[in-house]
mmCIF file with all atom_site columns, C-alpha atoms in Angstrom:
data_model
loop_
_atom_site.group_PDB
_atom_site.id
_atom_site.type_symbol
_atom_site.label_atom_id
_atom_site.label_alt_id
_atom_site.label_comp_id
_atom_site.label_asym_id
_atom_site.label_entity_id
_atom_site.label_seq_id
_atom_site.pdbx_PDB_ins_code
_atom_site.Cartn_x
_atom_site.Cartn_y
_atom_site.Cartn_z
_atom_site.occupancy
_atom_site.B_iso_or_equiv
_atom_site.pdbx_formal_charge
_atom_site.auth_seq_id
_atom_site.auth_comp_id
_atom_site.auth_asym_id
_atom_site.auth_atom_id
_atom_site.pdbx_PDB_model_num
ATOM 1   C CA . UNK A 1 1   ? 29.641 53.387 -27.635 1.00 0.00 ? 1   UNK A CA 1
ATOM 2   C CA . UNK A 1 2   ? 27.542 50.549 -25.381 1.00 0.00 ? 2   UNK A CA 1
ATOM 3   C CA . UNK A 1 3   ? 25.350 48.401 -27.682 1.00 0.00 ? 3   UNK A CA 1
ATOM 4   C CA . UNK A 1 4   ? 22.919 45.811 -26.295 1.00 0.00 ? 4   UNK A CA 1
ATOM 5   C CA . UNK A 1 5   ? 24.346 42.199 -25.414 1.00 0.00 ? 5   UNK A CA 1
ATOM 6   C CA . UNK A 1 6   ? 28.003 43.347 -25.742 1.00 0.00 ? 6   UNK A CA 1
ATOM 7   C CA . UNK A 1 7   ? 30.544 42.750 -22.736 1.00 0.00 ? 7   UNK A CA 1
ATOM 8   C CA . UNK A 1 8   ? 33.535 44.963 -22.980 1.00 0.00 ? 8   UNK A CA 1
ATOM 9   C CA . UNK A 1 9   ? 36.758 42.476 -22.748 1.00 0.00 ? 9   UNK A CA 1
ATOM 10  C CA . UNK A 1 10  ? 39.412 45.282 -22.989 1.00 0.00 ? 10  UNK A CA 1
ATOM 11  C CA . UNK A 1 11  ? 41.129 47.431 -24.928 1.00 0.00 ? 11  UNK A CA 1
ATOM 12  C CA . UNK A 1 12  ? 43.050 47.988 -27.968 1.00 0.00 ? 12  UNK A CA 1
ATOM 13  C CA . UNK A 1 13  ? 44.904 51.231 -28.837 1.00 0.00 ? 13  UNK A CA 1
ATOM 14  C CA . UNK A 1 14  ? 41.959 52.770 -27.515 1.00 0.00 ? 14  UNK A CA 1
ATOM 15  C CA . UNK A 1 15  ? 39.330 50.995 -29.473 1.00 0.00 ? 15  UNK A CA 1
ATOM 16  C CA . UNK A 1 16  ? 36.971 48.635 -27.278 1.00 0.00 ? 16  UNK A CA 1
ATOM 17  C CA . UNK A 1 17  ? 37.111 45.289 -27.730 1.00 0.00 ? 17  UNK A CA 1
ATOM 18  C CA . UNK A 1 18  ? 33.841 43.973 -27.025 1.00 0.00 ? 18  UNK A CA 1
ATOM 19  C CA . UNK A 1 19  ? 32.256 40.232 -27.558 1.00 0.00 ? 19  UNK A CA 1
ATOM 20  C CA . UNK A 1 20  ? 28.205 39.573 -28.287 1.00 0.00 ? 20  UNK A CA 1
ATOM 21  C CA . UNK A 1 21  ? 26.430 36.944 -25.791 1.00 0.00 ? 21  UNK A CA 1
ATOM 22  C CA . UNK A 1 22  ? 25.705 34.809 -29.050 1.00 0.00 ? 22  UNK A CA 1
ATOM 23  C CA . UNK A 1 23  ? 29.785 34.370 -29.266 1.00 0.00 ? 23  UNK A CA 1
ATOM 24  C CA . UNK A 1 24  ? 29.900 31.232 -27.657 1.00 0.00 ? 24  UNK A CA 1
ATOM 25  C CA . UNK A 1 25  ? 27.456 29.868 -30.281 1.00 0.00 ? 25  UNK A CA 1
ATOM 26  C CA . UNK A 1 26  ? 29.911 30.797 -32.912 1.00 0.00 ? 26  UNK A CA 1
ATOM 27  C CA . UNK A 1 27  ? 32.745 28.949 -30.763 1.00 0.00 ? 27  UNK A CA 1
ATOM 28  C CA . UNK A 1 28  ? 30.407 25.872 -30.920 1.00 0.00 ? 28  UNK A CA 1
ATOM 29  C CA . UNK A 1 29  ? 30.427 25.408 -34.388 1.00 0.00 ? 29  UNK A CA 1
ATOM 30  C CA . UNK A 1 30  ? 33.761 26.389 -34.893 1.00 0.00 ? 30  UNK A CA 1
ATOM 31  C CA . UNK A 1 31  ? 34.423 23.033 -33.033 1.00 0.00 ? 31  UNK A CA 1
ATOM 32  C CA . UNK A 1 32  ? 31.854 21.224 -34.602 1.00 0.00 ? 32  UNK A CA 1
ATOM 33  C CA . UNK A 1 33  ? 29.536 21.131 -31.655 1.00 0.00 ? 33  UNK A CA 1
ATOM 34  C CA . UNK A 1 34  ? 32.000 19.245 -29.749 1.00 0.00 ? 34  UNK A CA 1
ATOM 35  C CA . UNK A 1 35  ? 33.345 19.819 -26.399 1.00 0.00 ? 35  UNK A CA 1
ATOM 36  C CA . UNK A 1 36  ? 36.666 21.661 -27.458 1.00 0.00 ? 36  UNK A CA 1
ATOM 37  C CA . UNK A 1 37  ? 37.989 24.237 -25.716 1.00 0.00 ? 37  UNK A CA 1
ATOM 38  C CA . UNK A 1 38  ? 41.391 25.165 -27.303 1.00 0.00 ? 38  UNK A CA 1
ATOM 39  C CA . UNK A 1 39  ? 38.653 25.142 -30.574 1.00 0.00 ? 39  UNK A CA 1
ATOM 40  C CA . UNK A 1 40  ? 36.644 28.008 -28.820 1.00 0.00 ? 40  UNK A CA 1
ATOM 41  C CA . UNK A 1 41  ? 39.699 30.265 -28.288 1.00 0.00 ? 41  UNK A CA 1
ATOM 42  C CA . UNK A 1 42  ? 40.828 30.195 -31.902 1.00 0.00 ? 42  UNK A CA 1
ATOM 43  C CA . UNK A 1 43  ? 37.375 30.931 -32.671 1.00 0.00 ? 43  UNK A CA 1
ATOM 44  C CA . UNK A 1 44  ? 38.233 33.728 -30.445 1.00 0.00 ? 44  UNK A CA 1
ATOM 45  C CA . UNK A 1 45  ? 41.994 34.518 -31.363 1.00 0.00 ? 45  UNK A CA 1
ATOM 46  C CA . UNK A 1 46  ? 41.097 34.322 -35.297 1.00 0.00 ? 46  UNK A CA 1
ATOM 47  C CA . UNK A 1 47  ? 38.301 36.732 -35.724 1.00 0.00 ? 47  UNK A CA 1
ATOM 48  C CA . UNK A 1 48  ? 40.066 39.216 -33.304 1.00 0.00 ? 48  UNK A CA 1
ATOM 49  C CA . UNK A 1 49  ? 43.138 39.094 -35.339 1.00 0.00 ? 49  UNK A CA 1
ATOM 50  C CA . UNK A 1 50  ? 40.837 39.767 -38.496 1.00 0.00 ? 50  UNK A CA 1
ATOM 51  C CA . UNK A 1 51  ? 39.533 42.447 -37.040 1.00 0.00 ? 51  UNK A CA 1
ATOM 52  C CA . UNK A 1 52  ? 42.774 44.063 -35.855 1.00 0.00 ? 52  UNK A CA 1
ATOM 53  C CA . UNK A 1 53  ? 43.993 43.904 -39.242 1.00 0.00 ? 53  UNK A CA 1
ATOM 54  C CA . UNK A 1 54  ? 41.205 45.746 -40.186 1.00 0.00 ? 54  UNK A CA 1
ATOM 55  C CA . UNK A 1 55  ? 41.701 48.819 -37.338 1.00 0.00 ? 55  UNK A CA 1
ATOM 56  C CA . UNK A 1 56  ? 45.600 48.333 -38.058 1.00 0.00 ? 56  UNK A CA 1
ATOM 57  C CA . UNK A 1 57  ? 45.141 49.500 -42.057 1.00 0.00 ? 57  UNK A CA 1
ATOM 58  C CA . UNK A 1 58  ? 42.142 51.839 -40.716 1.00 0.00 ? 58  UNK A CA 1
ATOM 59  C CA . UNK A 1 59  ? 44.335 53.682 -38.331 1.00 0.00 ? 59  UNK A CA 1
ATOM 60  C CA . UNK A 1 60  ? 47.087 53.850 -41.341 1.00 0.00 ? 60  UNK A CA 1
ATOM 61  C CA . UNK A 1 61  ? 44.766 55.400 -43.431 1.00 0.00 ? 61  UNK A CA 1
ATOM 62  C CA . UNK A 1 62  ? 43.480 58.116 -40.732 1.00 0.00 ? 62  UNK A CA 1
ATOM 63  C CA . UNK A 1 63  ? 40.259 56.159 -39.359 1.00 0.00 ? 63  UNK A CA 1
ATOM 64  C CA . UNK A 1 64  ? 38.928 56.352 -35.999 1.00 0.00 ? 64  UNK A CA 1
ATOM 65  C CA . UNK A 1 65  ? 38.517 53.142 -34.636 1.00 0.00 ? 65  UNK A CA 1
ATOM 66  C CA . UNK A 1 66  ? 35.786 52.429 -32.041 1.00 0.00 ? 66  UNK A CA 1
ATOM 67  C CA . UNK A 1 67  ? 35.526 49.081 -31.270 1.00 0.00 ? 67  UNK A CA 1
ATOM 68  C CA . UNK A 1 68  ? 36.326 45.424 -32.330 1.00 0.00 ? 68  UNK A CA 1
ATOM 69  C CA . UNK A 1 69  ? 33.312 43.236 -32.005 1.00 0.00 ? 69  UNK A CA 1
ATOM 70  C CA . UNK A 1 70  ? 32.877 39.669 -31.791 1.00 0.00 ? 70  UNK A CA 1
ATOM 71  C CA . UNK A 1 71  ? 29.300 37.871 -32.521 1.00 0.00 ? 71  UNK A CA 1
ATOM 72  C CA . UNK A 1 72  ? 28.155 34.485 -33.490 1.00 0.00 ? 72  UNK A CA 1
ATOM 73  C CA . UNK A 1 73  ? 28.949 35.014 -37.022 1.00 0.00 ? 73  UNK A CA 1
ATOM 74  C CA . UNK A 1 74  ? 32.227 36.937 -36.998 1.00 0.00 ? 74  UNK A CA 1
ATOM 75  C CA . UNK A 1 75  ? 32.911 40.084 -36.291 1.00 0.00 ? 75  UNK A CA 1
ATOM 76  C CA . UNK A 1 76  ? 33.468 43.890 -36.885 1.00 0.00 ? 76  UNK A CA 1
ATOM 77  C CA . UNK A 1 77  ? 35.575 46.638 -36.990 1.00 0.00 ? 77  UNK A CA 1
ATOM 78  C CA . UNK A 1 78  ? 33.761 49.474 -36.216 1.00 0.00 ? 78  UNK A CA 1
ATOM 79  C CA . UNK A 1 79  ? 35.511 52.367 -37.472 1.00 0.00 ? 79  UNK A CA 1
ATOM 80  C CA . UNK A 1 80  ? 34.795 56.532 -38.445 1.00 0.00 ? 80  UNK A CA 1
ATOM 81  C CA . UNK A 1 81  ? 36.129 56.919 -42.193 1.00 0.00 ? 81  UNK A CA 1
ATOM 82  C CA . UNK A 1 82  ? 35.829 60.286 -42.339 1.00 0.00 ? 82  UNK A CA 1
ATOM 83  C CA . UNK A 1 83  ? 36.732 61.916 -45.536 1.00 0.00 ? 83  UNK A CA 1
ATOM 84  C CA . UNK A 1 84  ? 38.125 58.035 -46.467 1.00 0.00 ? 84  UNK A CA 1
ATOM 85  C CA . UNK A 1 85  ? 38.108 57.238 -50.072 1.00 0.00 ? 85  UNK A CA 1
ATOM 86  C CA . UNK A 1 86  ? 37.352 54.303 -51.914 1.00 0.00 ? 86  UNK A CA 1
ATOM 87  C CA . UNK A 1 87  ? 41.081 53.039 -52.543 1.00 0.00 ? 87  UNK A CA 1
ATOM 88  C CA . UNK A 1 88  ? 41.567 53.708 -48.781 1.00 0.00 ? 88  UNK A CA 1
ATOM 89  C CA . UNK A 1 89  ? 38.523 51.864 -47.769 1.00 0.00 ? 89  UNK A CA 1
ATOM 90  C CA . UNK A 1 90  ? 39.460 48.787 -50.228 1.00 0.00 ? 90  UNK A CA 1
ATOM 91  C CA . UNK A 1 91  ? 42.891 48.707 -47.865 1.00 0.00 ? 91  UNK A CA 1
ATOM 92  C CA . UNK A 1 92  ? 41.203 48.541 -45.216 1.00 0.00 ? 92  UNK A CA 1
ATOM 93  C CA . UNK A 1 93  ? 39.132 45.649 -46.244 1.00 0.00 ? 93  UNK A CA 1
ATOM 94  C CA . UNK A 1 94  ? 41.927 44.192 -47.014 1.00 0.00 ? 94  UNK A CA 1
ATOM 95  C CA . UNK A 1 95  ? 43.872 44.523 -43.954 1.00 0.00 ? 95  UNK A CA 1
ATOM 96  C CA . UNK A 1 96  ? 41.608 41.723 -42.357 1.00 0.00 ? 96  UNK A CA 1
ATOM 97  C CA . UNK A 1 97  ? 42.431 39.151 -44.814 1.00 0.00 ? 97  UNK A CA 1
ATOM 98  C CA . UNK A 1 98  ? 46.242 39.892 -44.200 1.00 0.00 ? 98  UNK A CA 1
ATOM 99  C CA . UNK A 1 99  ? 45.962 38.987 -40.586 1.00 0.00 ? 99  UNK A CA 1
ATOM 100 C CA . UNK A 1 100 ? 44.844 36.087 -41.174 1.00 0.00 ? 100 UNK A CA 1
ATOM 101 C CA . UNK A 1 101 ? 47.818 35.126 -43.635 1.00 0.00 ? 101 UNK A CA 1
ATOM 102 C CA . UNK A 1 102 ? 50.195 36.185 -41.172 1.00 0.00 ? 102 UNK A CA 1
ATOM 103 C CA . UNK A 1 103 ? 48.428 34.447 -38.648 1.00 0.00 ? 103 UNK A CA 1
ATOM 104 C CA . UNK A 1 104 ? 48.403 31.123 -40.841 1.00 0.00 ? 104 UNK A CA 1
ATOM 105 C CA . UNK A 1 105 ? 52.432 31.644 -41.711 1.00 0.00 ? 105 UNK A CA 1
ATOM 106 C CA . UNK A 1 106 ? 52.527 31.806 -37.884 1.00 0.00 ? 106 UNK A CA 1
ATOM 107 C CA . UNK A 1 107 ? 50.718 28.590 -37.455 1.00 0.00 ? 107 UNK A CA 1
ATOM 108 C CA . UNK A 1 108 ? 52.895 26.557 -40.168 1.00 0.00 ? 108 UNK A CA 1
ATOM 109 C CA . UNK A 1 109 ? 55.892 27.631 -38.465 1.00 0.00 ? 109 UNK A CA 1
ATOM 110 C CA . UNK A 1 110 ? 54.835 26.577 -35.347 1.00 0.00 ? 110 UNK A CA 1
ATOM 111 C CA . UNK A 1 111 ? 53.403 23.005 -36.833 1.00 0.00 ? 111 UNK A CA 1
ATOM 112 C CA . UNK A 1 112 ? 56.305 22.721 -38.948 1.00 0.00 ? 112 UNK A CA 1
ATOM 113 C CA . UNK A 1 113 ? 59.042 25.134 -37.964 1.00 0.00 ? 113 UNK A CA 1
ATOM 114 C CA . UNK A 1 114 ? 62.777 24.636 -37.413 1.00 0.00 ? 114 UNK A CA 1
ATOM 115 C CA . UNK A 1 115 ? 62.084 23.968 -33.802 1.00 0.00 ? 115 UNK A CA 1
ATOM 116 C CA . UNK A 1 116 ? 59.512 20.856 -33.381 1.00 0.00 ? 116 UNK A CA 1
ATOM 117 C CA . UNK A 1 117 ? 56.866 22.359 -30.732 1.00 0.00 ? 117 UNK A CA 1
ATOM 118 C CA . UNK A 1 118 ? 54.757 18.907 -31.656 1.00 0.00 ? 118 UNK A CA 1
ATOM 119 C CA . UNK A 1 119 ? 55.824 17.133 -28.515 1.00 0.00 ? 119 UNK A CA 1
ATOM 120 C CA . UNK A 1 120 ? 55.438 20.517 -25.965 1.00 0.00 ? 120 UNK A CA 1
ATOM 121 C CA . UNK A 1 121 ? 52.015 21.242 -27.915 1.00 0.00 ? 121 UNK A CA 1
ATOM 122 C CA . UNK A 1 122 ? 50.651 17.593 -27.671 1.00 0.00 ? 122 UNK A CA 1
ATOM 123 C CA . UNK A 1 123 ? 48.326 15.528 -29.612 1.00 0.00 ? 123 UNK A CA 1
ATOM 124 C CA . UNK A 1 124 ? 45.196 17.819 -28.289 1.00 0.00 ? 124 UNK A CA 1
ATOM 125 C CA . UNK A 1 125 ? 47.566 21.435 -29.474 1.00 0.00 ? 125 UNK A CA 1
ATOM 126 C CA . UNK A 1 126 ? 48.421 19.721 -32.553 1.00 0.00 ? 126 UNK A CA 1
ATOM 127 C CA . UNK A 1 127 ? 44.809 18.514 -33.449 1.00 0.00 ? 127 UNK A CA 1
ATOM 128 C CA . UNK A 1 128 ? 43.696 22.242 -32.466 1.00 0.00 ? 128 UNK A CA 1
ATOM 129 C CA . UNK A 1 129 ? 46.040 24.392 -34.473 1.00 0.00 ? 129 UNK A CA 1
ATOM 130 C CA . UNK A 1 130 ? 46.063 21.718 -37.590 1.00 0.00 ? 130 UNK A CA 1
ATOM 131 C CA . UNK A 1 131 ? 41.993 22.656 -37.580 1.00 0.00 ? 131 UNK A CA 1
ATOM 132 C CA . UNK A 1 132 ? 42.560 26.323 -36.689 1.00 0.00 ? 132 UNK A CA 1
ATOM 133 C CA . UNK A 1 133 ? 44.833 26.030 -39.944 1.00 0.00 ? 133 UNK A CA 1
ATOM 134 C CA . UNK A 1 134 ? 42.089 24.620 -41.847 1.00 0.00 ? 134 UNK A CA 1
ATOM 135 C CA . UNK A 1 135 ? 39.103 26.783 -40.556 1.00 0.00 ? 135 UNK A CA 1
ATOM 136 C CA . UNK A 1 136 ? 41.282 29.508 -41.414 1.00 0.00 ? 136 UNK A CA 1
ATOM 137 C CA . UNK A 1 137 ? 41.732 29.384 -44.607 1.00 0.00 ? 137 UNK A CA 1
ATOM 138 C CA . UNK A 1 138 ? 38.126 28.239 -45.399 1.00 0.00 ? 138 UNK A CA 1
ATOM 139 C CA . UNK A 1 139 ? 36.939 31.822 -43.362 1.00 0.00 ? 139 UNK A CA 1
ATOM 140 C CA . UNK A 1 140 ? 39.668 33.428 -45.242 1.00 0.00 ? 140 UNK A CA 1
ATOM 141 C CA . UNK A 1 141 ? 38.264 32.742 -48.667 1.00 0.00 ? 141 UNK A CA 1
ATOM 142 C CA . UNK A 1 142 ? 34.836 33.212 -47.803 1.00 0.00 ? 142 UNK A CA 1
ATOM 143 C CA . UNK A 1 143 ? 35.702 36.129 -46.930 1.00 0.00 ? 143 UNK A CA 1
ATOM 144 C CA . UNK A 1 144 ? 36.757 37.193 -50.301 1.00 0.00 ? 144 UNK A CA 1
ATOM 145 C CA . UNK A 1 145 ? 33.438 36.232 -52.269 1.00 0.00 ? 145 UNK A CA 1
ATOM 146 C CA . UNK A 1 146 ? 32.510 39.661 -53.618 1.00 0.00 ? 146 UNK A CA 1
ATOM 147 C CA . UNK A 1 147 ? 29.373 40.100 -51.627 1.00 0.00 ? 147 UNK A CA 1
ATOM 148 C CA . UNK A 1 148 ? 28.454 42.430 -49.245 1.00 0.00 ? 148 UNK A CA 1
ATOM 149 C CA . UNK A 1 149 ? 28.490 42.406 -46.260 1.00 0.00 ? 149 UNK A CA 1
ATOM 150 C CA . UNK A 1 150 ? 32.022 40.567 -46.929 1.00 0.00 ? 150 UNK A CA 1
ATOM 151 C CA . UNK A 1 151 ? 35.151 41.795 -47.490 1.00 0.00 ? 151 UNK A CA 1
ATOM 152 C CA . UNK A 1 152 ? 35.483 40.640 -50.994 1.00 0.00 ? 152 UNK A CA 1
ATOM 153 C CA . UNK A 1 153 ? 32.728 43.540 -52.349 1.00 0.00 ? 153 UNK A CA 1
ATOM 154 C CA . UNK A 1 154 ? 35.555 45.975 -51.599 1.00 0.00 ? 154 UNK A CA 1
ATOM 155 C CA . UNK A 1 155 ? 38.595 44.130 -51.659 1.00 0.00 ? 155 UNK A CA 1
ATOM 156 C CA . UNK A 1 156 ? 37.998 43.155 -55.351 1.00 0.00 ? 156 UNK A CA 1
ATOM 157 C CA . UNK A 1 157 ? 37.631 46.906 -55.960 1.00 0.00 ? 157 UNK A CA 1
ATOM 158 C CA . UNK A 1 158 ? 41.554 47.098 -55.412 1.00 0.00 ? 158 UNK A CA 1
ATOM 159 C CA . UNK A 1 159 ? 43.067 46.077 -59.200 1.00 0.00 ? 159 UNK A CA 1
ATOM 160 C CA . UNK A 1 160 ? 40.998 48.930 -60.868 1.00 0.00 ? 160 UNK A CA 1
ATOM 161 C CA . UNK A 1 161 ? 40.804 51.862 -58.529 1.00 0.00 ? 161 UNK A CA 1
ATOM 162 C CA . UNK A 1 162 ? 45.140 50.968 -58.310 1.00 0.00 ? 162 UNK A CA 1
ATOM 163 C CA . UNK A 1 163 ? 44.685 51.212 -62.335 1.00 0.00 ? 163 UNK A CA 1
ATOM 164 C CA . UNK A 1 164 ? 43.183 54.340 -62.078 1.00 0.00 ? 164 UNK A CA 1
ATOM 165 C CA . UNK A 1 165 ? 45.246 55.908 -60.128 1.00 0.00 ? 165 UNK A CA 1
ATOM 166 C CA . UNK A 1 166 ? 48.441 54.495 -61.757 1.00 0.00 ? 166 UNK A CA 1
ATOM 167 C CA . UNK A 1 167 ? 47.337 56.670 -65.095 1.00 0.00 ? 167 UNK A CA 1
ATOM 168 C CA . UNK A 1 168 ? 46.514 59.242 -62.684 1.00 0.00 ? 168 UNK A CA 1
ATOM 169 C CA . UNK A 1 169 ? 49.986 59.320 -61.198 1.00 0.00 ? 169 UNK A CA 1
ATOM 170 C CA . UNK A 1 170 ? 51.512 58.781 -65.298 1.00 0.00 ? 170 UNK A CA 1
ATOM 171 C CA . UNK A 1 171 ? 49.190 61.884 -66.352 1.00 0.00 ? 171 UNK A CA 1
ATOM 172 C CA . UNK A 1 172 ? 50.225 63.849 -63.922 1.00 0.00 ? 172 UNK A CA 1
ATOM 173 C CA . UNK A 1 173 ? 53.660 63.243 -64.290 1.00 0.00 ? 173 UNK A CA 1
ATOM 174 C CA . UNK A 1 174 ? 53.626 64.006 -68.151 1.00 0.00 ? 174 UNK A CA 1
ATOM 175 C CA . UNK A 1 175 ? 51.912 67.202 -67.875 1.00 0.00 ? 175 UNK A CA 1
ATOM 176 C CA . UNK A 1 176 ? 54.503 68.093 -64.700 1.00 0.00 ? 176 UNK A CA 1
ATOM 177 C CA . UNK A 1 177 ? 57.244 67.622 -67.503 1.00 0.00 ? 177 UNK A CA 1
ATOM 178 C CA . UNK A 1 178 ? 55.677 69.676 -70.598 1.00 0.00 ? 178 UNK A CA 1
ATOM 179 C CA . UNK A 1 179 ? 54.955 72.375 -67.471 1.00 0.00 ? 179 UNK A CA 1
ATOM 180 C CA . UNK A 1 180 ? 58.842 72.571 -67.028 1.00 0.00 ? 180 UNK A CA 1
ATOM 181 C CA . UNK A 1 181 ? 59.599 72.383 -70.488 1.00 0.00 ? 181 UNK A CA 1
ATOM 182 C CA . UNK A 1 182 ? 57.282 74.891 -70.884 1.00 0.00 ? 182 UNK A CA 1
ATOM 183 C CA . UNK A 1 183 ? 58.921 77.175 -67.849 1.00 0.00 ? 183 UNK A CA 1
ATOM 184 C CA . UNK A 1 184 ? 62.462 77.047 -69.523 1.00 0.00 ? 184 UNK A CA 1
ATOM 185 C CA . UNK A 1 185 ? 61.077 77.839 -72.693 1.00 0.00 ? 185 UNK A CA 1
ATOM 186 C CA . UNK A 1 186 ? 59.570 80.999 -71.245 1.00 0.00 ? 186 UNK A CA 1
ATOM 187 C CA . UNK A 1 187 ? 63.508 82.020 -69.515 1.00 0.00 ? 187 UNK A CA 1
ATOM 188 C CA . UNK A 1 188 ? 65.315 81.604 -72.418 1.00 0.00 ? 188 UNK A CA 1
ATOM 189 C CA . UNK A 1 189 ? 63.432 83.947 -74.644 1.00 0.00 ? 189 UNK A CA 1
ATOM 190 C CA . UNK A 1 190 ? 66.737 84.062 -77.177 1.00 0.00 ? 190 UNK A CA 1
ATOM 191 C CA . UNK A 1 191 ? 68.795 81.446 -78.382 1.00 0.00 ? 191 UNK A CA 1
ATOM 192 C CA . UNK A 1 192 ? 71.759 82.058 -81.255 1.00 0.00 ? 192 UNK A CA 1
ATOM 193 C CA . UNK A 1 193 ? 72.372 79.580 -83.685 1.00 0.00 ? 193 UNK A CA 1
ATOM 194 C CA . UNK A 1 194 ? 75.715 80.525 -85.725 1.00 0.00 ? 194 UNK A CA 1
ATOM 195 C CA . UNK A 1 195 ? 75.246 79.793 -89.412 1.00 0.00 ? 195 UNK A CA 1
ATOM 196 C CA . UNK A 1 196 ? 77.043 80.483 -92.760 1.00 0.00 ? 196 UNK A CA 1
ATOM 197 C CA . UNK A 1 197 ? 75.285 84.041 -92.999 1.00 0.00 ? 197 UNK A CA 1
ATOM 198 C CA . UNK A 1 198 ? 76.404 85.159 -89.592 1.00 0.00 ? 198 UNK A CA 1
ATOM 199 C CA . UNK A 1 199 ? 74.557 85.082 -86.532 1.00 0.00 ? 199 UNK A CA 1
ATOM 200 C CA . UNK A 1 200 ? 70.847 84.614 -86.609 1.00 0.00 ? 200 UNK A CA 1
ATOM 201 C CA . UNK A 1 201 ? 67.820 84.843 -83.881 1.00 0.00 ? 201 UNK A CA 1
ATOM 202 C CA . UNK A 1 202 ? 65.465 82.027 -83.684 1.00 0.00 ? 202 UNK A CA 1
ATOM 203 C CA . UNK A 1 203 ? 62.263 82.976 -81.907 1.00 0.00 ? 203 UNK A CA 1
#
């Protein structure tokens, strides 16, 4: 699937990973217009992780992913749903955010790990992940603003279709009980109870 101004970087798991000529702008302001180049590959390494959390949960859920793009603004996963529903499409909303907590965990423990990396990273490393840190969190809860085309205007969907289909899952559960009740009822057709009269059928 070749769209105009794309450049095909690789592959992953089959799904193109393709970058937008306006990228670099994007990189630029992710380092403040400054002359930064560790800054322009965490632009880089942060909204492909995003995205691969999204085909990651999209894959889970049975999605055909097509290609991860990368543009001035962001990116996409682009991604065949299917017969997807909405609870599985919330996921995979989600799955983007996710990465990117993992991918700040990953950046603490490096910056503050058992093992000090400060002097093997430098002042220039350190400077560069402490903003990647930053910048990642701020993207992060953009991201979750309920608004499309963000994340949040599904991922917010989560707490009540999960309600729904925990009283799903309790309904059906009750009526699978009063259906077996119901099913020994129908085998036993006589029971005996022994009383002072003699023996006596209960129907």
């Amino acid at each position: 699937m070749d769209r105009p101004g794309y450049l095909v970087l690789g592959r992953w798991k089959g799904a193109a990973i393709r970058v937008h000529l306006s990228a670099p702008l994007g990189a630029l302001l992710f380092s403040g217009f400054d002359y930064r180049p560790l800054q322009w590959l965490g632009f880089l390494v942060l909204i492909l992780a995003h995205e691969i959390g999204h085909a990651t949960v999209a894959r889970w859920a049975g999605a055909q992913v097509v290609s991860l793009d990368v543009h001035a603004i962001g990116g996409r996963c682009v991604y065949y749903d299917g017969f997807a529903g909405a609870l599985a499409r919330a996921f995979i909303a989600s799955g983007g955010i996710a990465a990117q907590v993992g991918l700040w965990l990953l950046t603490l423990l490096v910056l503050d790990g058992p093992v000090d990396l400060r002097p093997t990273l430098g002042e220039t490393g350190v400077k560069a992940l402490q903003d990647f840190t930053v910048t990642n969190f701020l993207v992060a809860a953009l991201n979750l603003l309920p608004l499309e085309p963000l994340d949040g205007a599904e991922i917010w969907k989560l707490p009540p279709l999960l309600a729904q289909r925990a009283r799903s899952l309790v309904r059906r559960s009750l009526l699978k009980r009063r259906a077996s009740a119901l099913e020994r009822a129908i085998r036993d057709p006589e029971q005996e109870d022994q009383g002072e009269d003699g023996p006596r059928l209960l129907h």
